[in-house]
């Protein structure tokens, strides 16, 4: 069975053919090292700067505030390590949330073993951080607040403007992981008043292994990777030129297509949500249905386990993901779903449906056709079904 | 994650599931690592397992091993069934990914618990 229905765009996206087309010359005729002397190489640096401008435009930032990295993970690491190393004389306290991506959580966890103190803010049952909690947790030793913009599993969008304002009032820097929001919705670093922000290319129809850290000019951080003077000394290493060109083109396309994607995808997502509620009893919609990415739907189907749902769906050509313990390498259920207050068993039967620009209206109908019988079959095997 | 063809086959076409009315023994076991649950029902006559079924709340590997384990004990006498190991079940499925081996333990424990339950009622 071929994979015909892809509903996992929050995991990754296919590279847009227009992006691929723009990248290809940089593997061939434009292969030069941008740091080299000859003119042909110099031209590559100009292309890199053009790409920087395109990304800056996506975020309403200045080009000199854009730093290329190897992905969302590195951007998050660079922001957090960069600040903590720089400001460790000033304080050792970091505030984040319980529902961050592992690229933030595990960085913080590591730092807490190295003498830093980390506060993980709770979220309400829809996944929102309460700004009052942030106010209460800030102390004299706090040097960084890092709270994600939109959550990858449930799509909940945090009030980052309000949160950054609270941090700034106390003179503390604010970083946000915008890997899931950038390219999908307007992310304006000036309007949101953000000091540092991470994005990833492969979530916005660009190539994998490519990311950006936005950093306000006046914010000084330490590098993590040492070597040559690339990226103004903040991130050494010969540039990943195809990647850089790719994220630039992807950013340009995102600006053009964002509104159209929202207009088209939101009704498809809503239709799937409604269809599931209507045809499958005992489901829980996870996330904040008012403040939620328009492409994301997370639902717990009670009394059955996610990996086995995914396997039946895969067999019929559908690609989705789950927050089940069984489908994770650590055998822990999703920390995001547990932070919402879901029981272990409820996280077990969770499905994430995340749409993207190549989904069609008919995809929703197909999913709604195959899912209910799969659920019914798995429930008939479950010791918990019927015996409620 | 890649499962063997046989695991997928047993998972997709599993038969031995559901409640077994008037079972002589029921084994209810859980997996402390991931929270999965398996119930094994057996019907015994003259020391022989004449019928068996399972109900499982768990992953592909848990369902496939439940199904295979039931196949492997049906028609066997109790002592034989008690000797069934999770390794034998996994091997009969052409192996499991290493991180899924623990799921097959559930089937072994479930069968042992069902037989114990039967013995305690006798
Ligand atoms: C919210 C969030 N942050 C960070 C990342 C990591 O990005 P990358 O895969 O580019 O390292 C992801 C993607 O998995 C994500 O969803
Ligand atoms: S039973 Fe949970 S991983 Fe298999």
Coordinates of C-alpha atoms and ligand atoms in Angstrom, one line a residue:
Chain A
X1 CA 0.0 0.0 0.0
X2 CA 1.4 3.4 -0.9
X3 CA 1.3 6.3 1.3
X4 CA -1.5 8.4 -0.2
X5 CA -2.7 10.6 2.6
X6 CA -0.2 12.6 4.5
X7 CA -1.5 14.2 7.7
X8 CA 1.8 14.7 9.5
X9 CA 3.0 18.2 8.4
X10 CA 3.9 19.2 12.0
X11 CA 6.5 16.4 11.8
X12 CA 7.9 17.5 8.5
X13 CA 6.9 18.8 5.1
X14 CA 7.9 17.8 1.6
X15 CA 10.3 20.3 0.1
X16 CA 8.4 22.6 -2.3
X17 CA 9.5 21.8 -5.9
X18 CA 10.1 25.6 -6.4
X19 CA 12.5 25.4 -3.4
X20 CA 14.2 22.4 -4.9
X21 CA 14.6 24.1 -8.2
X22 CA 16.3 27.1 -6.6
X23 CA 18.7 24.9 -4.6
X24 CA 19.9 22.7 -7.3
X25 CA 22.5 25.0 -8.9
X26 CA 24.3 25.2 -5.5
X27 CA 25.2 21.6 -5.8
X28 CA 26.6 22.2 -9.3
X29 CA 27.8 25.3 -11.0
X30 CA 27.5 27.3 -7.8
X31 CA 29.3 25.0 -5.5
X32 CA 31.9 27.4 -4.3
X33 CA 32.9 28.2 -0.7
X34 CA 31.4 31.6 -0.1
X35 CA 34.5 32.6 1.9
X36 CA 36.9 32.1 -1.0
X37 CA 38.5 35.0 -2.8
X38 CA 37.4 34.6 -6.5
X39 CA 34.5 36.5 -7.8
X40 CA 32.3 33.4 -8.4
X41 CA 32.6 32.6 -4.7
X42 CA 31.8 36.1 -3.8
X43 CA 28.6 35.9 -5.7
X44 CA 27.5 33.1 -3.5
X45 CA 27.8 35.4 -0.4
X46 CA 25.4 37.8 -2.2
X47 CA 22.9 34.9 -2.7
X48 CA 23.3 34.1 1.0
X49 CA 22.5 37.7 2.0
X50 CA 19.5 37.7 -0.3
X51 CA 18.3 34.6 1.5
X52 CA 18.9 36.3 4.9
X53 CA 16.7 39.2 3.7
X54 CA 13.9 36.8 2.7
X55 CA 13.9 35.1 6.1
X56 CA 14.1 38.5 7.8
X57 CA 11.0 39.6 5.9
X58 CA 9.1 36.5 7.1
X59 CA 9.7 37.6 10.7
X60 CA 9.7 41.4 10.2
X61 CA 13.2 41.4 11.4
X62 CA 16.4 43.1 10.1
X63 CA 18.7 40.9 8.0
X64 CA 21.6 41.4 10.5
X65 CA 19.4 39.8 13.1
X66 CA 19.1 36.5 11.2
X67 CA 21.6 33.7 11.9
X68 CA 21.7 30.4 10.0
X69 CA 21.9 27.2 12.0
X70 CA 21.4 23.5 11.3
X71 CA 17.7 23.4 12.4
X72 CA 15.2 24.3 15.1
X73 CA 17.0 22.1 17.6
X74 CA 20.3 24.0 17.2
X75 CA 18.6 27.4 17.2
X76 CA 16.9 26.5 20.6
X77 CA 20.2 25.2 21.9
X78 CA 22.1 28.2 20.7
X79 CA 19.6 30.7 22.3
X80 CA 19.5 28.9 25.6
X81 CA 23.2 28.0 26.0
X82 CA 24.2 31.3 24.4
X83 CA 22.4 33.4 27.0
X84 CA 23.1 31.3 30.0
X85 CA 26.9 31.3 29.2
X86 CA 26.8 35.0 28.6
X87 CA 24.8 35.9 31.7
X88 CA 25.9 33.3 34.2
X89 CA 27.6 35.9 36.4
X90 CA 24.3 37.8 36.6
X91 CA 22.0 34.8 37.5
X92 CA 21.4 31.2 37.1
X93 CA 17.6 30.9 36.8
X94 CA 15.7 29.9 33.6
X95 CA 11.9 29.9 33.2
X96 CA 10.3 27.7 30.6
X97 CA 7.1 25.7 30.3
X98 CA 6.2 22.0 30.7
X99 CA 5.1 21.6 27.1
X100 CA 8.2 22.7 25.2
X101 CA 9.8 20.6 22.5
X102 CA 12.6 18.3 23.7
X103 CA 15.1 20.6 22.1
X104 CA 14.3 23.2 24.8
X105 CA 13.4 20.8 27.6
X106 CA 16.4 18.6 27.4
X107 CA 18.7 21.6 27.1
X108 CA 17.2 23.0 30.3
X109 CA 17.5 19.7 32.0
X110 CA 21.1 19.5 31.1
X111 CA 21.7 23.0 32.5
X112 CA 20.0 22.1 35.7
X113 CA 22.6 19.5 36.2
X114 CA 25.3 22.1 35.6
X115 CA 24.2 24.5 38.4
X116 CA 21.4 26.3 36.8
X117 CA 17.9 26.4 38.3
X118 CA 15.0 25.8 35.9
X119 CA 11.3 26.5 36.5
X120 CA 8.9 24.7 34.3
X121 CA 5.6 26.6 34.2
X122 CA 2.4 24.5 34.2
X123 CA -0.3 24.8 31.6
X124 CA -4.1 24.7 31.9
X125 CA -6.1 21.8 30.5
X126 CA -6.0 23.4 27.1
X127 CA -2.2 23.9 27.1
X128 CA -2.0 27.6 27.9
X129 CA 0.6 29.1 30.2
X130 CA -0.9 31.6 32.7
X131 CA 0.9 34.9 32.5
X132 CA 0.4 35.4 36.3
X133 CA 2.4 32.2 36.9
X134 CA 5.3 33.7 35.0
X135 CA 5.0 36.9 37.0
X136 CA 5.2 34.9 40.2
X137 CA 8.2 32.8 39.2
X138 CA 10.5 35.6 38.1
X139 CA 13.2 36.4 40.6
X140 CA 16.4 38.4 40.8
X141 CA 18.5 35.6 39.5
X142 CA 16.3 34.9 36.4
X143 CA 18.2 35.5 33.2
X144 CA 16.0 33.9 30.5
X145 CA 12.4 33.1 29.8
X146 CA 11.9 30.7 27.0
X147 CA 8.3 29.7 26.1
X148 CA 7.2 28.3 22.8
X149 CA 4.9 30.1 20.4
X150 CA 2.7 27.2 19.1
X151 CA 2.9 23.7 20.3
X152 CA 3.8 20.9 17.9
X153 CA 1.4 18.3 19.3
X154 CA -1.7 20.2 20.2
X155 CA -1.3 23.4 18.3
X156 CA -2.1 25.7 21.3
X157 CA -0.7 29.2 20.7
X158 CA 0.7 31.0 23.7
X159 CA 0.2 34.7 24.5
X160 CA 3.9 35.3 23.8
X161 CA 3.5 39.1 23.5
X162 CA 2.1 39.3 27.0
X163 CA 4.7 36.9 28.3
X164 CA 7.6 38.8 26.8
X165 CA 6.2 42.0 28.2
X166 CA 6.2 40.5 31.7
X167 CA 9.8 39.3 31.2
X168 CA 10.9 42.7 29.9
X169 CA 9.4 44.6 32.7
X170 CA 11.8 42.8 34.9
X171 CA 14.7 43.3 32.5
X172 CA 14.8 39.7 31.4
X173 CA 15.3 38.4 27.9
X174 CA 12.6 36.4 26.1
X175 CA 13.1 33.6 23.6
X176 CA 10.4 31.7 21.8
X177 CA 10.5 28.5 19.8
X178 CA 8.4 29.5 16.8
X179 CA 9.2 26.4 14.8
X180 CA 5.5 25.5 14.4
X181 CA 4.1 29.0 14.0
X182 CA 6.5 30.6 11.6
X183 CA 5.4 30.1 8.0
X184 CA 1.9 29.0 9.1
X185 CA 0.8 32.3 10.7
X186 CA 2.1 35.9 11.0
X187 CA 5.1 36.0 13.3
X188 CA 6.3 39.6 13.7
X189 CA 9.2 39.9 16.1
X190 CA 8.7 43.6 16.5
X191 CA 5.0 43.4 17.3
X192 CA 5.5 40.5 19.6
X193 CA 8.7 42.2 21.1
X194 CA 10.8 39.0 21.1
X195 CA 14.5 39.0 21.8
X196 CA 15.3 35.6 20.2
X197 CA 13.3 33.2 18.1
X198 CA 13.9 29.8 16.5
X199 CA 12.6 28.6 13.2
X200 CA 13.2 25.4 11.2
X201 CA 13.3 25.0 7.4
X202 CA 11.8 21.6 7.0
X203 CA 8.5 22.6 8.7
X204 CA 7.9 25.3 6.1
X205 CA 8.5 23.3 2.9
X206 CA 12.3 23.9 2.9
X207 CA 15.1 21.3 3.2
X208 CA 15.9 19.4 6.4
X209 CA 18.9 20.3 8.6
X210 CA 18.4 24.0 8.2
X211 CA 17.2 26.6 10.7
X212 CA 17.4 30.1 11.8
X213 CA 17.9 31.9 15.1
X214 CA 16.6 35.5 15.1
X215 CA 18.5 37.5 17.7
X216 CA 17.9 41.2 18.3
X217 CA 21.1 43.2 17.6
X218 CA 21.5 44.5 21.2
X219 CA 21.2 41.0 22.7
X220 CA 24.6 39.5 23.2
X221 CA 25.1 35.7 23.4
X222 CA 28.0 33.3 23.4
X223 CA 28.6 31.0 20.5
X224 CA 28.3 27.3 20.9
X225 CA 30.3 26.2 17.8
X226 CA 33.8 27.6 17.4
X227 CA 35.8 27.8 14.2
X228 CA 35.9 30.4 11.5
X229 CA 34.2 33.8 11.5
X230 CA 31.0 32.6 9.8
X231 CA 27.7 34.2 10.8
X232 CA 29.5 37.0 12.6
X233 CA 31.4 34.6 14.7
X234 CA 28.2 33.3 16.3
X235 CA 28.0 30.0 14.4
X236 CA 31.2 28.7 12.8
X237 CA 31.3 26.3 9.9
X238 CA 31.3 26.6 6.1
X239 CA 27.7 27.6 5.2
X240 CA 25.2 25.0 4.2
X241 CA 24.6 27.0 1.0
X242 CA 21.8 24.8 -0.5
X243 CA 20.0 24.9 2.9
X244 CA 20.3 28.6 3.2
X245 CA 19.0 29.2 -0.3
X246 CA 16.2 26.8 0.5
X247 CA 15.0 28.3 3.7
X248 CA 15.1 31.7 2.0
X249 CA 12.9 30.6 -0.9
X250 CA 10.6 28.7 1.5
X251 CA 10.2 31.9 3.6
X252 CA 9.4 33.9 0.5
X253 CA 6.7 31.3 -0.5
X254 CA 5.3 31.2 3.0
X255 CA 4.7 34.9 3.0
X256 CA 2.8 34.7 -0.2
X257 CA 0.8 31.6 0.6
X258 CA 0.2 31.8 4.4
X259 CA -3.3 33.4 4.2
X260 CA -4.4 31.1 1.4
X261 CA -3.3 28.0 3.3
X262 CA -5.2 29.1 6.4
X263 CA -8.3 29.8 4.4
X264 CA -8.2 26.4 2.8
X265 CA -6.9 24.2 5.5
X266 CA -8.9 25.4 8.5
X267 CA -12.2 24.1 7.2
X268 CA -10.7 20.8 6.3
X269 CA -9.3 20.5 9.9
X270 CA -12.6 21.5 11.3
X271 CA -14.4 19.0 9.2
X272 CA -12.2 16.2 10.5
X273 CA -12.7 17.3 14.0
X274 CA -16.5 17.4 13.7
X275 CA -16.6 14.1 11.8
X276 CA -14.6 12.3 14.5
X277 CA -16.7 13.7 17.3
X278 CA -19.9 12.7 15.4
X279 CA -18.8 9.2 14.4
X280 CA -16.6 8.0 17.3
X281 CA -17.9 7.9 20.9
X282 CA -15.7 8.6 23.9
X283 CA -13.1 11.0 22.3
X284 CA -11.4 14.0 23.9
X285 CA -10.2 17.0 21.8
X286 CA -6.8 18.1 23.2
X287 CA -5.6 21.6 22.9
X288 CA -7.2 25.1 22.9
X289 CA -9.8 25.2 20.2
X290 CA -9.8 29.0 20.2
X291 CA -6.1 29.6 20.3
X292 CA -4.9 26.8 18.0
X293 CA -2.9 26.4 14.8
X294 CA -5.4 26.1 12.0
X295 CA -3.7 22.9 10.7
X296 CA -3.5 20.9 13.9
X297 CA -6.0 18.5 15.6
X298 CA -5.1 16.3 18.5
X299 CA -7.7 13.8 19.7
X300 CA -7.6 11.1 22.3
X301 CA -9.6 8.0 21.4
X302 CA -10.3 6.3 24.7
X303 CA -9.8 2.6 25.5
X304 CA -7.3 2.0 22.6
X305 CA -3.7 2.6 22.0
X306 CA -2.2 5.0 19.4
X307 CA 0.4 2.9 17.8
X308 CA -2.0 0.2 16.8
X309 CA -4.3 2.9 15.3
X310 CA -1.4 4.3 13.3
X311 CA -0.5 0.8 12.1
X312 CA -4.0 0.1 10.7
X313 CA -4.0 3.6 9.1
X314 CA -0.6 3.1 7.6
X315 CA -1.8 -0.1 6.0
X316 CA -4.5 1.9 4.2
X317 CA -2.1 4.7 3.1
X318 CA -2.5 7.2 5.9
X319 CA 0.4 8.9 7.8
X320 CA -0.4 10.4 11.2
X321 CA 1.3 10.4 14.6
X322 CA 0.5 9.7 18.2
X323 CA 1.5 10.7 21.7
X324 CA 1.2 7.1 22.9
X325 CA 3.9 5.7 25.2
X326 CA 4.2 2.7 22.9
X327 CA 5.0 4.8 19.9
X328 CA 7.8 6.7 21.6
X329 CA 11.3 5.3 22.0
X330 CA 11.3 6.2 25.7
X331 CA 8.0 4.4 26.3
X332 CA 6.7 7.5 28.1
X333 CA 3.5 9.0 26.9
X334 CA 3.6 12.5 25.5
X335 CA 4.7 15.0 28.2
X336 CA 2.5 17.6 26.5
X337 CA -0.6 15.6 27.0
X338 CA 0.3 14.6 30.6
X339 CA 0.8 18.4 31.3
X340 CA -2.8 19.0 30.2
X341 CA -3.8 16.6 33.0
X342 CA -4.7 13.7 30.7
X343 CA -4.5 10.3 32.3
X344 CA -1.9 7.9 31.0
X345 CA -4.5 5.8 29.2
X346 CA -6.0 8.9 27.5
X347 CA -2.6 10.0 26.2
X348 CA -2.2 6.4 25.1
X349 CA -5.0 6.7 22.5
X350 CA -4.0 10.1 21.2
X351 CA -3.8 10.9 17.5
X352 CA -2.3 14.0 15.9
X353 CA -3.6 15.1 12.6
X354 CA -1.6 18.0 11.1
X355 CA -2.5 19.3 7.7
X356 CA -0.4 21.1 5.1
X357 CA -0.6 22.7 1.7
X358 CA -0.8 19.6 -0.3
X359 CA -3.8 18.2 1.5
X360 CA -7.1 18.2 -0.4
X361 CA -10.6 18.4 0.8
X362 CA -11.2 14.8 -0.2
X363 CA -8.4 13.7 2.2
X364 CA -10.7 14.5 5.1
X365 CA -13.5 12.4 3.7
X366 CA -11.2 9.5 3.2
X367 CA -9.9 9.7 6.8
X368 CA -13.4 9.9 8.2
X369 CA -14.3 6.8 6.2
X370 CA -11.5 4.6 7.4
X371 CA -11.0 5.7 11.0
X372 CA -14.3 4.7 12.7
X373 CA -14.1 1.0 11.6
X374 CA -10.4 0.8 12.8
X375 CA -11.4 2.3 16.2
X376 CA -14.3 -0.1 16.4
X377 CA -12.1 -3.1 15.7
X378 CA -9.4 -2.1 18.2
X379 CA -12.0 -1.4 20.8
X380 CA -13.5 -4.8 20.3
X381 CA -10.0 -6.2 21.3
X382 CA -9.7 -3.9 24.3
X383 CA -10.4 -5.1 27.9
X384 CA -11.7 -1.6 28.8
X385 CA -14.3 -1.1 26.1
X386 CA -17.9 -2.1 26.8
X387 CA -17.1 -2.7 30.5
X388 CA -17.4 0.9 31.4
Chain B
X1 CA 9.5 1.6 13.3
X2 CA 9.7 -1.5 11.2
X3 CA 8.0 -4.7 12.2
X4 CA 8.5 -8.0 10.5
X5 CA 5.9 -9.1 7.9
X6 CA 4.7 -11.8 10.2
X7 CA 4.1 -9.3 13.1
X8 CA 2.0 -7.1 10.8
X9 CA 0.1 -10.1 9.5
X10 CA -0.8 -11.3 13.0
X11 CA -1.7 -7.8 14.0
X12 CA -3.9 -7.1 11.0
X13 CA -5.6 -10.5 10.9
X14 CA -5.7 -11.3 14.5
X15 CA -8.6 -13.7 15.4
X16 CA -8.4 -14.9 18.9
X17 CA -9.6 -11.7 20.5
X18 CA -12.7 -10.9 22.6
X19 CA -14.1 -12.1 25.9
X20 CA -14.4 -15.9 26.4
X21 CA -17.7 -16.5 28.2
X22 CA -17.4 -19.1 31.0
X23 CA -13.6 -19.1 31.0
X24 CA -12.0 -21.4 33.5
X25 CA -9.1 -19.0 34.1
X26 CA -8.5 -15.4 33.5
X27 CA -5.0 -13.8 33.6
X28 CA -5.0 -10.0 33.9
X29 CA -1.5 -8.5 33.5
X30 CA -0.2 -5.0 32.8
X31 CA 3.0 -3.6 31.5
X32 CA 4.6 -1.3 34.1
X33 CA 6.8 0.4 31.5
X34 CA 4.3 1.7 29.0
X35 CA 0.9 1.1 30.8
X36 CA -0.5 -1.6 28.4
X37 CA -2.9 -4.2 29.7
X38 CA -3.6 -7.7 28.5
X39 CA -6.2 -10.2 29.6
X40 CA -6.0 -13.8 28.7
X41 CA -9.0 -16.2 29.0
X42 CA -8.6 -20.0 28.9
X43 CA -11.0 -22.8 28.9
X44 CA -9.6 -26.1 30.2
X45 CA -10.8 -29.7 29.9
X46 CA -8.8 -32.8 31.1
X47 CA -5.8 -30.6 31.8
X48 CA -5.9 -29.4 28.2
X49 CA -6.5 -25.8 27.0
X50 CA -9.4 -26.3 24.6
X51 CA -10.0 -22.7 23.9
X52 CA -8.4 -19.3 24.7
X53 CA -8.9 -15.7 23.8
X54 CA -7.3 -12.3 24.6
X55 CA -8.2 -8.7 25.1
X56 CA -5.4 -6.3 24.8
X57 CA -5.0 -2.5 25.2
X58 CA -1.6 -2.0 23.7
X59 CA 0.7 -1.6 20.7
X60 CA 1.1 -3.6 17.5
X61 CA 3.6 -5.9 19.2
X62 CA 1.4 -6.5 22.2
X63 CA -1.6 -7.4 20.0
X64 CA 0.5 -9.6 17.6
X65 CA 2.1 -11.5 20.5
X66 CA -1.2 -11.9 22.2
X67 CA -2.6 -13.5 19.1
X68 CA 0.5 -15.7 18.5
X69 CA 0.6 -16.8 22.1
X70 CA -3.0 -17.9 22.0
X71 CA -2.3 -19.9 18.8
X72 CA 0.7 -21.5 20.5
X73 CA -1.2 -22.7 23.6
X74 CA -4.5 -23.8 22.1
X75 CA -4.8 -27.6 22.3
X76 CA -1.7 -27.9 24.5
X77 CA -1.8 -29.3 28.0
X78 CA -1.3 -27.0 30.9
X79 CA 2.3 -27.9 31.7
X80 CA 3.3 -27.3 28.1
X81 CA 1.5 -23.9 28.1
X82 CA 3.4 -23.0 31.3
X83 CA 6.7 -23.5 29.5
X84 CA 5.9 -21.0 26.8
X85 CA 8.4 -18.2 26.9
X86 CA 8.2 -14.7 25.5
X87 CA 11.3 -15.5 23.5
X88 CA 9.5 -18.4 21.7
X89 CA 6.6 -16.1 20.9
X90 CA 8.8 -13.4 19.5
X91 CA 10.7 -16.0 17.5
X92 CA 7.5 -17.4 16.1
X93 CA 6.8 -13.9 14.8
X94 CA 10.2 -13.6 13.1
X95 CA 11.5 -11.4 15.9
X96 CA 10.5 -8.1 17.4
X97 CA 12.3 -4.7 17.3
X98 CA 14.5 -4.6 20.5
X99 CA 12.5 -1.9 22.1
X100 CA 9.4 -4.0 21.7
X101 CA 10.6 -7.2 23.3
X102 CA 9.1 -6.2 26.6
X103 CA 5.6 -6.4 25.0
X104 CA 6.0 -10.1 24.4
X105 CA 6.6 -10.6 28.1
X106 CA 3.0 -9.5 28.7
X107 CA 1.8 -12.6 26.7
X108 CA 3.9 -15.0 28.7
X109 CA 2.9 -13.5 32.0
X110 CA -0.8 -13.4 30.9
X111 CA -0.9 -17.1 30.1
X112 CA 0.8 -18.0 33.4
X113 CA -1.6 -15.8 35.3
X114 CA -4.6 -17.4 33.6
X115 CA -3.4 -20.9 34.4
X116 CA -2.7 -19.9 38.0
X117 CA -6.2 -18.5 38.2
X118 CA -7.6 -21.8 36.8
X119 CA -5.6 -23.8 39.3
X120 CA -6.7 -21.7 42.2
X121 CA -10.3 -22.2 41.3
X122 CA -10.1 -25.9 40.9
Ligands
LIG1 C1 8.3 23.1 18.4 C2 9.5 22.5 17.8 N1 10.7 22.9 18.1 C3 11.8 22.4 17.6 C4 11.8 21.4 16.6 C5 13.1 20.9 16.1 O1 13.4 21.4 14.8 P1 14.4 20.6 13.9 O2 13.8 19.3 13.5 O3 14.7 21.5 12.8 O4 15.7 20.4 14.7 C6 10.6 20.9 16.2 C7 10.5 19.8 15.2 O5 10.6 18.7 15.5 C8 9.4 21.4 16.8 O6 8.2 21.0 16.4
LIG2 S1 2.9 -2.8 24.9 FE1 3.4 -0.7 24.9 S2 5.1 -0.7 23.7 FE2 4.2 -2.6 23.3

